[in-house]
CSV table of C-alpha atoms in Angstrom, one decimal:
chain,number,residue,atom,x,y,z
W,25,MET,CA,-187.4,-10.6,-44.7
W,26,ARG,CA,-183.8,-11.2,-45.7
W,27,VAL,CA,-182.4,-7.7,-46.5
W,28,ALA,CA,-178.9,-8.8,-47.6
W,29,THR,CA,-176.7,-11.8,-47.8
W,30,TYR,CA,-172.9,-11.4,-47.9
W,31,ALA,CA,-170.5,-14.2,-49.0
W,32,VAL,CA,-167.7,-14.4,-46.5
W,33,PRO,CA,-164.4,-15.5,-48.0
W,34,ALA,CA,-162.9,-18.7,-46.6
W,35,ALA,CA,-160.0,-18.4,-44.2
W,36,LYS,CA,-156.9,-20.4,-45.0
W,37,GLY,CA,-157.7,-24.1,-44.8
W,38,ALA,CA,-161.5,-23.6,-44.1
W,39,GLY,CA,-164.6,-23.2,-46.2
W,40,ALA,CA,-166.5,-20.0,-46.9
W,41,GLY,CA,-169.1,-18.5,-44.7
W,42,GLU,CA,-172.2,-16.3,-44.9
W,43,CYS,CA,-173.5,-13.2,-43.3
W,44,ALA,CA,-177.2,-12.6,-43.5
W,45,VAL,CA,-179.1,-9.5,-42.4
W,46,PHE,CA,-182.8,-9.7,-41.6
W,47,HIS,CA,-185.5,-7.1,-40.8
W,48,PHE,CA,-189.1,-8.0,-40.3
W,49,GLY,CA,-190.6,-4.7,-39.3
W,50,THR,CA,-192.0,-3.2,-36.1
W,51,GLY,CA,-193.1,-5.9,-33.6
W,52,GLN,CA,-192.1,-8.7,-36.0
W,53,GLY,CA,-189.4,-11.3,-36.0
W,54,GLY,CA,-189.6,-12.3,-32.3
W,55,GLY,CA,-187.8,-11.0,-29.2
W,56,VAL,CA,-184.1,-10.9,-28.6
W,57,ASP,CA,-184.0,-13.8,-26.2
W,58,ASP,CA,-186.2,-16.0,-28.5
W,59,ASN,CA,-183.9,-15.3,-31.4
W,60,VAL,CA,-180.7,-16.0,-29.5
W,61,ALA,CA,-182.3,-19.3,-28.3
W,62,ARG,CA,-183.3,-20.1,-31.9
W,63,TRP,CA,-179.7,-19.6,-33.0
W,64,ALA,CA,-178.4,-21.9,-30.3
W,65,LYS,CA,-180.9,-24.6,-31.5
W,66,GLN,CA,-179.3,-24.5,-34.9
W,67,PHE,CA,-176.4,-26.3,-33.3
W,68,GLU,CA,-176.4,-29.9,-32.2
W,69,GLY,CA,-177.3,-30.1,-28.5
W,70,ALA,CA,-178.3,-26.4,-28.5
W,71,PRO,CA,-175.2,-25.2,-26.6
W,72,ALA,CA,-175.6,-22.2,-24.3
W,73,PRO,CA,-174.6,-19.1,-26.3
W,74,LYS,CA,-172.3,-16.5,-25.0
W,75,SER,CA,-174.0,-13.2,-25.1
W,76,ALA,CA,-173.3,-9.6,-24.3
W,77,ALA,CA,-175.2,-6.3,-24.6
W,78,ALA,CA,-174.0,-2.9,-25.8
W,79,THR,CA,-175.4,0.4,-27.0
W,80,VAL,CA,-174.8,1.7,-30.5
W,81,ALA,CA,-176.2,5.1,-31.5
W,82,GLY,CA,-178.7,4.9,-28.6
W,83,MET,CA,-179.9,1.5,-29.6
W,84,ARG,CA,-179.4,-1.7,-27.6
W,85,VAL,CA,-177.4,-4.4,-29.4
W,86,THR,CA,-177.3,-8.0,-28.2
W,87,ARG,CA,-174.4,-10.0,-29.5
W,88,ALA,CA,-174.4,-13.8,-29.3
W,89,GLU,CA,-171.9,-16.5,-30.2
W,90,VAL,CA,-172.5,-20.3,-30.6
W,91,ALA,CA,-170.0,-22.9,-31.8
W,92,GLY,CA,-170.1,-26.6,-32.5
W,93,THR,CA,-171.9,-28.8,-35.0
W,94,TYR,CA,-174.1,-26.7,-37.1
W,95,LEU,CA,-177.3,-28.3,-38.3
W,96,ALA,CA,-177.4,-26.0,-41.4
W,97,PRO,CA,-181.1,-25.1,-41.5
W,98,GLY,CA,-182.5,-24.0,-44.8
W,99,GLY,CA,-185.5,-23.9,-47.0
W,100,PRO,CA,-189.0,-22.7,-46.0
W,101,MET,CA,-189.3,-25.1,-43.1
W,102,MET,CA,-185.7,-24.5,-41.9
W,103,GLN,CA,-184.9,-28.2,-41.9
W,104,SER,CA,-181.3,-29.3,-41.5
W,105,THR,CA,-179.5,-29.6,-44.8
W,106,GLY,CA,-176.7,-31.6,-43.2
W,107,LYS,CA,-174.5,-31.4,-40.2
W,108,LYS,CA,-171.3,-29.2,-40.4
W,109,THR,CA,-168.8,-29.7,-37.6
W,110,GLY,CA,-166.4,-27.0,-36.4
W,111,TYR,CA,-168.9,-24.2,-37.2
W,112,ARG,CA,-169.5,-20.9,-35.4
W,113,LEU,CA,-172.2,-18.4,-35.4
W,114,VAL,CA,-171.8,-14.8,-34.4
W,115,GLY,CA,-175.0,-12.8,-34.3
W,116,ALA,CA,-176.1,-9.3,-33.4
W,117,ILE,CA,-179.6,-8.0,-32.8
W,118,VAL,CA,-180.0,-4.2,-33.0
W,119,GLU,CA,-183.2,-3.1,-31.3
W,120,ALA,CA,-184.0,-0.3,-33.8
W,121,PRO,CA,-187.1,1.9,-33.7
W,122,GLY,CA,-188.5,0.4,-36.9
W,123,GLY,CA,-188.0,-3.2,-35.6
W,124,ASN,CA,-185.1,-5.4,-34.7
W,125,VAL,CA,-182.3,-5.8,-37.3
W,126,PHE,CA,-180.6,-9.2,-37.2
W,127,PHE,CA,-177.0,-9.9,-38.3
W,128,LYS,CA,-176.1,-13.6,-38.5
W,129,LEU,CA,-172.5,-14.6,-39.5
W,130,THR,CA,-172.1,-18.4,-39.9
W,131,GLY,CA,-169.4,-20.6,-41.2
W,132,PRO,CA,-166.3,-22.6,-40.3
W,133,ALA,CA,-164.8,-21.3,-37.0
W,134,ALA,CA,-161.7,-20.0,-38.7
W,135,THR,CA,-163.7,-18.1,-41.3
W,136,VAL,CA,-166.0,-16.6,-38.8
W,137,ALA,CA,-163.0,-15.5,-36.6
W,138,ALA,CA,-161.4,-13.9,-39.6
W,139,ALA,CA,-164.6,-12.0,-40.5
W,140,GLN,CA,-165.7,-11.1,-37.0
W,141,ALA,CA,-164.0,-7.6,-36.8
W,142,GLU,CA,-165.8,-6.6,-40.1
W,143,LEU,CA,-169.1,-7.7,-38.7
W,144,ASP,CA,-168.5,-5.8,-35.5
W,145,ALA,CA,-167.6,-2.7,-37.5
W,146,ARG,CA,-170.8,-3.0,-39.6
W,147,VAL,CA,-172.9,-3.3,-36.5
W,148,ALA,CA,-171.1,-0.4,-34.9
W,149,SER,CA,-172.0,1.7,-37.9
W,150,VAL,CA,-175.8,1.5,-37.6
W,151,ARG,CA,-177.6,4.7,-37.1
W,152,ARG,CA,-181.2,5.7,-36.6
W,153,LYS,CA,-183.1,7.0,-39.6
């Protein structure tokens, strides 16, 4: 279900990040609100995410941001691999005709801030097939 994983270079004084892209197919992967809530639960205390909606190439895009102590889920059961303080997640969900496409950028806050414009540009470039 993971279509791509991009290594995000570390910002000065911070660690590297990651941008993952997921596509599960039509009707798969859960709804937008469920996924935004799942992203928030990946942070200690499940802070309320900031979210906004836009339209790209006629498709609705929901963008969400969460920051705090990341629980670093991984593996088949998505269990925490250790807490990481000062982390940030910027995600975008494109409601595409063939199923939602999920972009999830995570890493130290400074690294995510440095990569955010590139993520926004990538999401803005999506087109219908």
